[in-house]
Short mmCIF file of C-alpha atoms in Angstrom, two decimals:
data_model
loop_
_atom_site.label_atom_id
_atom_site.label_comp_id
_atom_site.label_asym_id
_atom_site.label_seq_id
_atom_site.Cartn_x
_atom_site.Cartn_y
_atom_site.Cartn_z
CA UNK A 1287 93.53 -10.79 -28.30
CA UNK A 1288 95.20 -10.30 -31.70
CA UNK A 1289 93.71 -13.57 -32.96
CA UNK A 1290 90.23 -12.70 -31.66
CA UNK A 1291 90.22 -9.28 -33.32
CA UNK A 1292 91.68 -10.75 -36.52
CA UNK A 1293 88.98 -13.42 -36.79
CA UNK A 1294 86.21 -10.93 -36.06
CA UNK A 1295 87.50 -8.41 -38.59
CA UNK A 1296 87.55 -11.04 -41.33
CA UNK A 1297 84.09 -12.34 -40.38
CA UNK A 1298 82.40 -8.94 -40.24
CA UNK A 1299 84.21 -7.58 -43.30
CA UNK A 1300 83.10 -10.54 -45.40
CA UNK A 1301 79.60 -10.20 -43.96
CA UNK A 1302 79.41 -6.75 -45.55
CA UNK A 1303 81.19 -7.98 -48.69
CA UNK A 1304 83.94 -5.41 -48.29
CA UNK A 1305 87.42 -5.88 -49.72
CA UNK A 1306 90.44 -5.08 -47.58
CA UNK A 1307 91.04 -2.08 -49.84
CA UNK A 1308 87.52 -0.73 -49.34
CA UNK A 1309 87.60 -1.25 -45.57
CA UNK A 1310 90.97 0.51 -45.38
CA UNK A 1311 89.58 3.43 -47.37
CA UNK A 1312 86.51 3.78 -45.11
CA UNK A 1313 88.57 3.58 -41.92
CA UNK A 1314 91.37 5.84 -43.15
CA UNK A 1315 94.29 3.38 -43.06
CA UNK A 1316 96.24 1.43 -45.67
CA UNK A 1317 95.30 -1.98 -47.06
CA UNK A 1318 98.55 -3.34 -45.63
CA UNK A 1319 97.44 -2.19 -42.17
CA UNK A 1320 94.13 -4.05 -42.50
CA UNK A 1321 96.02 -7.10 -43.74
CA UNK A 1322 98.28 -6.98 -40.68
CA UNK A 1323 95.25 -6.76 -38.37
CA UNK A 1324 93.58 -9.72 -40.08
CA UNK A 1325 96.73 -11.80 -39.90
CA UNK A 1326 97.09 -11.00 -36.19
CA UNK A 1327 100.44 -9.29 -36.76
CA UNK A 1328 99.48 -5.99 -35.14
CA UNK A 1329 96.72 -4.63 -32.90
CA UNK A 1330 94.69 -1.57 -33.90
CA UNK A 1331 94.83 1.33 -31.45
CA UNK A 1332 91.64 2.41 -29.67
CA UNK A 1333 90.79 5.12 -32.23
CA UNK A 1334 91.19 2.76 -35.18
CA UNK A 1335 89.30 0.01 -33.37
CA UNK A 1336 86.35 2.38 -32.85
CA UNK A 1337 86.46 3.33 -36.54
CA UNK A 1338 86.52 -0.33 -37.55
CA UNK A 1339 83.52 -1.10 -35.34
CA UNK A 1340 81.58 1.81 -36.84
CA UNK A 1341 82.30 0.83 -40.44
CA UNK A 1342 81.61 -2.86 -39.79
CA UNK A 1343 78.30 -1.98 -38.08
CA UNK A 1344 79.12 -3.68 -34.77
CA UNK A 1345 80.15 -2.56 -31.29
CA UNK A 1346 83.63 -2.50 -29.78
CA UNK A 1347 82.64 -5.42 -27.56
CA UNK A 1348 81.68 -7.40 -30.66
CA UNK A 1349 85.18 -6.98 -32.07
CA UNK A 1350 86.80 -8.00 -28.78
CA UNK A 1351 84.54 -10.97 -28.03
CA UNK A 1352 85.57 -14.50 -29.10
CA UNK A 1353 83.14 -15.71 -31.81
CA UNK A 1354 82.21 -18.76 -29.74
CA UNK A 1355 81.49 -16.70 -26.63
CA UNK A 1356 77.90 -15.70 -25.99
CA UNK A 1357 74.70 -17.35 -24.93
CA UNK A 1358 75.86 -20.90 -25.47
CA UNK A 1359 72.94 -22.30 -23.49
CA UNK A 1360 70.47 -20.72 -25.92
CA UNK A 1361 69.50 -22.61 -29.04
CA UNK A 1362 68.12 -20.85 -32.08
CA UNK A 1363 65.72 -21.40 -34.90
CA UNK A 1364 65.89 -19.15 -37.98
CA UNK A 1365 64.00 -19.36 -41.26
CA UNK A 1366 67.08 -18.85 -43.42
CA UNK A 1367 70.82 -19.36 -43.18
CA UNK A 1368 72.57 -16.43 -41.54
CA UNK A 1369 76.06 -17.88 -41.80
CA UNK A 1370 76.83 -15.11 -44.31
CA UNK A 1371 75.34 -12.39 -42.07
CA UNK A 1372 77.55 -12.33 -38.94
CA UNK A 1373 76.52 -8.75 -38.06
CA UNK A 1374 72.92 -9.87 -37.77
CA UNK A 1375 73.76 -12.98 -35.76
CA UNK A 1376 75.82 -10.83 -33.37
CA UNK A 1377 72.98 -8.32 -33.06
CA UNK A 1378 70.54 -11.10 -32.11
CA UNK A 1379 72.86 -12.47 -29.42
CA UNK A 1380 73.37 -8.94 -28.07
CA UNK A 1381 69.60 -8.29 -27.88
CA UNK A 1382 68.96 -11.60 -26.17
CA UNK A 1383 71.83 -11.10 -23.74
CA UNK A 1384 70.48 -7.66 -22.76
CA UNK A 1385 66.91 -8.93 -22.29
CA UNK A 1386 68.14 -11.89 -20.26
CA UNK A 1387 70.28 -9.67 -18.00
CA UNK A 1388 67.33 -7.34 -17.37
CA UNK A 1389 65.13 -10.26 -16.29
CA UNK A 1390 67.81 -11.44 -13.89
CA UNK A 1391 68.37 -7.92 -12.54
CA UNK A 1392 64.73 -7.50 -11.49
CA UNK A 1393 64.22 -11.12 -10.41
CA UNK A 1394 61.81 -11.99 -13.21
CA UNK A 1395 61.49 -15.77 -13.70
CA UNK A 1396 62.07 -17.02 -17.27
CA UNK A 1397 59.26 -18.58 -19.29
CA UNK A 1398 59.04 -21.03 -22.18
CA UNK A 1399 55.93 -22.82 -23.47
CA UNK A 1400 55.63 -26.55 -22.86
CA UNK A 1401 57.27 -28.56 -25.61
CA UNK A 1402 55.80 -31.54 -27.47
CA UNK A 1403 57.25 -32.83 -30.77
CA UNK A 1404 55.21 -32.75 -33.98
CA UNK A 1405 56.81 -32.81 -37.42
CA UNK A 1406 53.91 -32.95 -39.87
CA UNK A 1407 50.32 -31.74 -40.07
CA UNK A 1408 48.92 -34.87 -41.70
CA UNK A 1409 47.19 -37.09 -39.10
CA UNK A 1410 48.08 -34.55 -36.38
CA UNK A 1411 45.43 -31.90 -37.12
CA UNK A 1412 43.32 -32.60 -34.04
CA UNK A 1413 46.34 -32.63 -31.73
CA UNK A 1414 47.69 -29.32 -33.08
CA UNK A 1415 44.26 -27.70 -32.68
CA UNK A 1416 44.03 -28.96 -29.08
CA UNK A 1417 47.48 -27.59 -28.25
CA UNK A 1418 46.56 -24.22 -29.79
CA UNK A 1419 43.42 -24.18 -27.62
CA UNK A 1420 45.52 -25.09 -24.58
CA UNK A 1421 47.90 -22.21 -25.24
CA UNK A 1422 44.95 -19.82 -25.58
CA UNK A 1423 43.80 -21.09 -22.18
CA UNK A 1424 47.30 -20.40 -20.79
CA UNK A 1425 46.86 -16.83 -22.02
CA UNK A 1426 43.54 -16.59 -20.19
CA UNK A 1427 41.53 -16.53 -23.41
CA UNK A 1428 38.49 -18.45 -24.54
CA UNK A 1429 37.29 -18.47 -28.12
CA UNK A 1430 37.22 -14.69 -28.48
CA UNK A 1431 39.57 -12.83 -30.85
CA UNK A 1432 42.96 -11.92 -29.38
CA UNK A 1433 43.10 -8.14 -29.00
CA UNK A 1434 46.91 -8.00 -28.80
CA UNK A 1435 48.94 -11.21 -28.97
CA UNK A 1436 52.19 -9.33 -28.24
CA UNK A 1437 50.78 -8.10 -24.94
CA UNK A 1438 49.16 -11.43 -24.05
CA UNK A 1439 52.34 -13.50 -24.40
CA UNK A 1440 54.49 -10.86 -22.70
CA UNK A 1441 52.17 -11.01 -19.69
CA UNK A 1442 53.04 -14.68 -19.16
CA UNK A 1443 56.77 -13.93 -19.48
CA UNK A 1444 57.69 -14.68 -23.09
CA UNK A 1445 60.58 -12.50 -24.23
CA UNK A 1446 59.46 -10.68 -27.40
CA UNK A 1447 61.31 -7.95 -29.27
CA UNK A 1448 60.16 -6.20 -32.43
CA UNK A 1449 63.04 -4.64 -34.35
CA UNK A 1450 63.54 -3.16 -37.84
CA UNK A 1451 65.77 -5.63 -39.68
CA UNK A 1452 66.23 -4.78 -43.38
CA UNK A 1453 66.77 -8.37 -44.55
CA UNK A 1454 64.48 -9.31 -47.43
CA UNK A 1455 62.18 -12.24 -46.70
CA UNK A 1456 63.07 -12.36 -43.00
CA UNK A 1457 60.08 -12.16 -40.65
CA UNK A 1458 61.34 -13.52 -37.34
CA UNK A 1459 63.18 -16.15 -35.34
CA UNK A 1460 63.05 -17.77 -31.94
CA UNK A 1461 65.50 -19.06 -29.35
CA UNK A 1462 65.14 -21.16 -26.22
CA UNK A 1463 67.11 -22.13 -23.14
CA UNK A 1464 66.23 -24.63 -20.45
CA UNK A 1465 67.35 -22.19 -17.75
CA UNK A 1466 66.55 -18.81 -19.30
CA UNK A 1467 63.30 -19.31 -21.18
CA UNK A 1468 62.14 -18.50 -24.69
CA UNK A 1469 62.75 -15.50 -26.92
CA UNK A 1470 61.07 -14.36 -30.15
CA UNK A 1471 62.46 -11.67 -32.44
CA UNK A 1472 59.95 -10.11 -34.86
CA UNK A 1473 60.99 -8.04 -37.87
CA UNK A 1474 58.88 -4.88 -38.14
CA UNK A 1475 60.77 -3.34 -41.07
CA UNK A 1476 58.09 -2.44 -43.64
CA UNK A 1477 55.99 -5.37 -42.42
CA UNK A 1478 52.30 -5.10 -41.56
CA UNK A 1479 51.02 -5.62 -38.02
CA UNK A 1480 48.92 -8.52 -39.31
CA UNK A 1481 52.04 -10.26 -40.60
CA UNK A 1482 53.97 -9.53 -37.38
CA UNK A 1483 51.18 -11.10 -35.31
CA UNK A 1484 51.19 -14.19 -37.51
CA UNK A 1485 54.98 -14.44 -37.23
CA UNK A 1486 54.73 -14.37 -33.44
CA UNK A 1487 52.09 -17.12 -33.44
CA UNK A 1488 54.17 -19.09 -35.95
CA UNK A 1489 57.34 -18.87 -33.83
CA UNK A 1490 55.42 -19.96 -30.73
CA UNK A 1491 54.42 -23.00 -32.77
CA UNK A 1492 58.07 -23.78 -33.44
CA UNK A 1493 58.91 -23.31 -29.74
CA UNK A 1494 56.23 -25.85 -28.84
CA UNK A 1495 56.68 -28.44 -31.58
CA UNK A 1496 60.29 -28.19 -32.78
CA UNK A 1497 62.38 -27.51 -29.68
CA UNK A 1498 64.61 -30.47 -30.51
CA UNK A 1499 65.64 -28.90 -33.83
CA UNK A 1500 66.92 -25.67 -32.30
CA UNK A 1501 70.67 -25.20 -32.75
CA UNK A 1502 73.56 -23.32 -31.20
CA UNK A 1503 73.87 -21.01 -34.20
CA UNK A 1504 71.55 -19.15 -36.57
CA UNK A 1505 71.89 -21.71 -39.34
CA UNK A 1506 69.11 -23.99 -40.54
CA UNK A 1507 69.83 -27.67 -40.98
CA UNK A 1508 67.72 -30.50 -42.38
CA UNK A 1509 66.31 -31.22 -45.81
CA UNK A 1510 63.97 -28.87 -47.65
CA UNK A 1511 61.17 -31.40 -47.29
CA UNK A 1512 61.64 -31.69 -43.52
CA UNK A 1513 61.79 -27.91 -43.15
CA UNK A 1514 58.62 -27.40 -45.18
CA UNK A 1515 56.79 -29.94 -43.02
CA UNK A 1516 57.85 -28.09 -39.85
CA UNK A 1517 56.79 -24.77 -41.38
CA UNK A 1518 53.39 -26.27 -42.19
CA UNK A 1519 52.96 -27.40 -38.58
CA UNK A 1520 53.85 -23.94 -37.24
CA UNK A 1521 51.50 -22.30 -39.77
CA UNK A 1522 48.64 -24.64 -38.87
CA UNK A 1523 49.13 -23.94 -35.17
CA UNK A 1524 49.31 -20.18 -35.78
CA UNK A 1525 46.08 -20.21 -37.78
CA UNK A 1526 44.18 -21.98 -35.00
CA UNK A 1527 45.77 -19.91 -32.24
CA UNK A 1528 44.66 -16.70 -33.92
CA UNK A 1529 41.33 -18.01 -35.27
CA UNK A 1530 39.81 -20.73 -33.05
CA UNK A 1531 37.50 -23.12 -34.90
CA UNK A 1532 34.28 -22.79 -32.87
CA UNK A 1533 34.29 -18.98 -33.04
CA UNK A 1534 35.24 -19.11 -36.72
CA UNK A 1535 32.36 -21.45 -37.56
CA UNK A 1536 29.93 -19.20 -35.73
CA UNK A 1537 31.15 -15.95 -37.28
CA UNK A 1538 31.40 -17.42 -40.78
CA UNK A 1539 27.75 -18.50 -40.55
CA UNK A 1540 26.75 -14.97 -39.53
CA UNK A 1541 28.97 -12.99 -41.92
CA UNK A 1542 30.59 -14.96 -44.77
CA UNK A 1543 32.71 -11.96 -45.73
CA UNK A 1544 36.50 -12.10 -45.79
CA UNK A 1545 37.00 -8.43 -44.86
CA UNK A 1546 34.57 -8.62 -41.94
CA UNK A 1547 36.09 -11.88 -40.71
CA UNK A 1548 39.64 -10.51 -40.81
CA UNK A 1549 38.48 -7.41 -38.93
CA UNK A 1550 36.72 -9.52 -36.30
CA UNK A 1551 39.71 -11.78 -35.65
CA UNK A 1552 42.30 -9.00 -36.15
CA UNK A 1553 44.34 -11.07 -38.60
CA UNK A 1554 45.50 -10.95 -42.22
CA UNK A 1555 43.04 -11.73 -44.98
CA UNK A 1556 45.45 -14.53 -45.98
CA UNK A 1557 44.93 -16.22 -42.60
CA UNK A 1558 41.17 -16.19 -43.23
CA UNK A 1559 41.64 -17.57 -46.75
CA UNK A 1560 43.91 -20.33 -45.45
CA UNK A 1561 41.43 -21.36 -42.76
CA UNK A 1562 38.56 -21.44 -45.27
CA UNK A 1563 40.68 -23.50 -47.66
CA UNK A 1564 41.49 -25.96 -44.85
CA UNK A 1565 37.73 -26.33 -44.32
CA UNK A 1566 37.31 -27.00 -48.09
CA UNK A 1567 35.04 -23.95 -48.37
CA UNK A 1568 37.17 -22.19 -51.01
CA UNK A 1569 40.05 -22.74 -53.38
CA UNK A 1570 42.81 -20.55 -51.90
CA UNK A 1571 44.52 -19.62 -55.18
CA UNK A 1572 41.28 -18.77 -57.00
CA UNK A 1573 39.89 -16.72 -54.10
CA UNK A 1574 43.13 -14.79 -53.67
CA UNK A 1575 43.30 -14.08 -57.41
CA UNK A 1576 39.73 -12.75 -57.28
CA UNK A 1577 40.56 -10.46 -54.34
CA UNK A 1578 43.70 -9.16 -56.06
CA UNK A 1579 41.72 -8.46 -59.23
CA UNK A 1580 39.06 -6.50 -57.34
CA UNK A 1581 41.74 -4.58 -55.43
CA UNK A 1582 43.51 -3.55 -58.65
CA UNK A 1583 40.26 -2.31 -60.21
CA UNK A 1584 39.45 -0.22 -57.12
CA UNK A 1585 42.91 1.12 -56.31
CA UNK A 1586 44.70 1.09 -59.66
CA UNK A 1587 47.64 -0.85 -58.23
CA UNK A 1588 48.44 -4.46 -57.37
CA UNK A 1589 47.90 -6.04 -53.95
CA UNK A 1590 51.35 -7.52 -53.40
CA UNK A 1591 51.95 -10.45 -51.09
CA UNK A 1592 53.53 -8.14 -48.50
CA UNK A 1593 50.50 -5.84 -48.41
CA UNK A 1594 47.32 -6.18 -46.36
CA UNK A 1595 43.78 -5.86 -47.63
CA UNK A 1596 42.25 -2.72 -46.08
CA UNK A 1597 41.12 -1.83 -43.52
CA UNK A 1598 44.38 -2.64 -41.76
CA UNK A 1599 45.25 -2.80 -38.08
CA UNK A 1600 46.57 0.45 -36.61
CA UNK A 1601 50.20 0.11 -35.40
CA UNK A 1602 49.46 2.59 -32.58
CA UNK A 1603 47.19 -0.06 -31.03
CA UNK A 1604 50.19 -2.37 -30.73
CA UNK A 1605 52.96 -0.49 -28.86
CA UNK A 1606 56.34 -2.15 -29.25
CA UNK A 1607 58.44 -3.97 -26.66
CA UNK A 1608 56.36 -2.93 -23.65
CA UNK A 1609 57.66 -5.65 -21.33
CA UNK A 1610 61.26 -4.98 -22.31
CA UNK A 1611 60.83 -1.27 -21.56
CA UNK A 1612 59.18 -2.00 -18.21
CA UNK A 1613 62.13 -4.19 -17.24
CA UNK A 1614 64.53 -1.35 -18.07
CA UNK A 1615 62.61 1.08 -15.86
CA UNK A 1616 62.39 -1.49 -13.05
CA UNK A 1617 66.12 -2.18 -13.24
CA UNK A 1618 66.80 1.56 -13.11
CA UNK A 1619 64.50 2.05 -10.12
CA UNK A 1620 66.19 -0.84 -8.29
CA UNK A 1621 69.61 0.66 -8.98
CA UNK A 1622 70.67 -2.31 -11.11
CA UNK A 1623 71.56 -0.15 -14.11
CA UNK A 1624 72.68 3.47 -14.47
CA UNK A 1625 70.69 6.31 -16.02
CA UNK A 1626 73.16 6.32 -18.91
CA UNK A 1627 72.61 2.60 -19.58
CA UNK A 1628 68.83 2.93 -19.28
CA UNK A 1629 68.84 5.86 -21.70
CA UNK A 1630 70.95 3.87 -24.15
CA UNK A 1631 68.58 0.88 -24.01
CA UNK A 1632 65.51 3.10 -24.34
CA UNK A 1633 67.16 5.00 -27.19
CA UNK A 1634 66.72 8.41 -25.60
CA UNK A 1635 68.96 11.06 -24.08
CA UNK A 1636 69.72 11.08 -20.36
CA UNK A 1637 67.92 14.44 -20.14
CA UNK A 1638 64.75 13.00 -21.69
CA UNK A 1639 64.97 10.00 -19.39
CA UNK A 1640 65.14 12.27 -16.34
CA UNK A 1641 62.07 14.17 -17.55
CA UNK A 1642 60.21 10.86 -17.90
CA UNK A 1643 61.24 9.85 -14.37
CA UNK A 1644 60.00 13.15 -12.97
CA UNK A 1645 56.67 12.78 -14.77
CA UNK A 1646 56.32 9.22 -13.47
CA UNK A 1647 56.90 10.44 -9.91
CA UNK A 1648 54.30 13.20 -10.31
CA UNK A 1649 51.61 10.80 -11.52
CA UNK A 1650 52.55 7.87 -9.29
CA UNK A 1651 49.80 6.56 -7.03
CA UNK A 1652 50.97 6.70 -3.42
#
């Protein structure tokens, strides 16, 4: 146990770029004490261990768990190296472990999309488009715009969680297990709904085309060129999943207006620009520069890459983590988890949870 705690303390301390002196100061012990913990010479008492967990932004279980222990049958795909962010990697494993346990508790079968390798867009355009159409069919959709992709994929059993993760440039990641299905984590920290929807579609593309590249840890491998080619495949798939060609051709003929098209398909204006550029209708860079120029004249400020051209989608139309919350309530009803655990997972007090249960009973259909 000393060695486990020692290794975890070093890992999480370095993840926050804290010196031993600074950690000691925040916890209220001496640097020598921290040094003894990290060299597995002594064990912290329960009070100090709790303080260490709080300062290091992890749970007690995270400090006591061997680094290699976790969901070893899950393989991950991340868009950046998280080897220097152990707190984040631990958080992801914890979220996935909780979701997976809830599915098992209520007897929900796991789901993952069918996998077929594809590593470049060139000469594979038709195949990618067909697979995007096939996935839309799996969702029960035709050519019509997708009202809520989060809801649609959750209905077929895909594990999706949207969480605020203040890591610059991070939009999402995915994981997959042969036995326990697929999981997508979407960052919603100061990120538009349009971008979140695209990230979900993009990660589904990776789950379909790049399953063989998923790894045991949240660290990307492969050359930059290979990674860019995979990103292009996932982007191409996402564009056609969100904006099917036949409907796009029809709507573009009726209303060749970027704002109206993005409203119709409920996507980002950049998705529309990309699709038009792929059809050789516009030059992406020139058209985007023109839009940004018009925006600045009208609003007096720049349209940054992280912003969406108005009108934007309303977040209230896309409630977060609905399937996850339903599983928590089902597990509670079945007696698989306690009220205290359910309240913790739902991020509410036990009192508020009891009020919600009473209201649900009042309005339940007999």
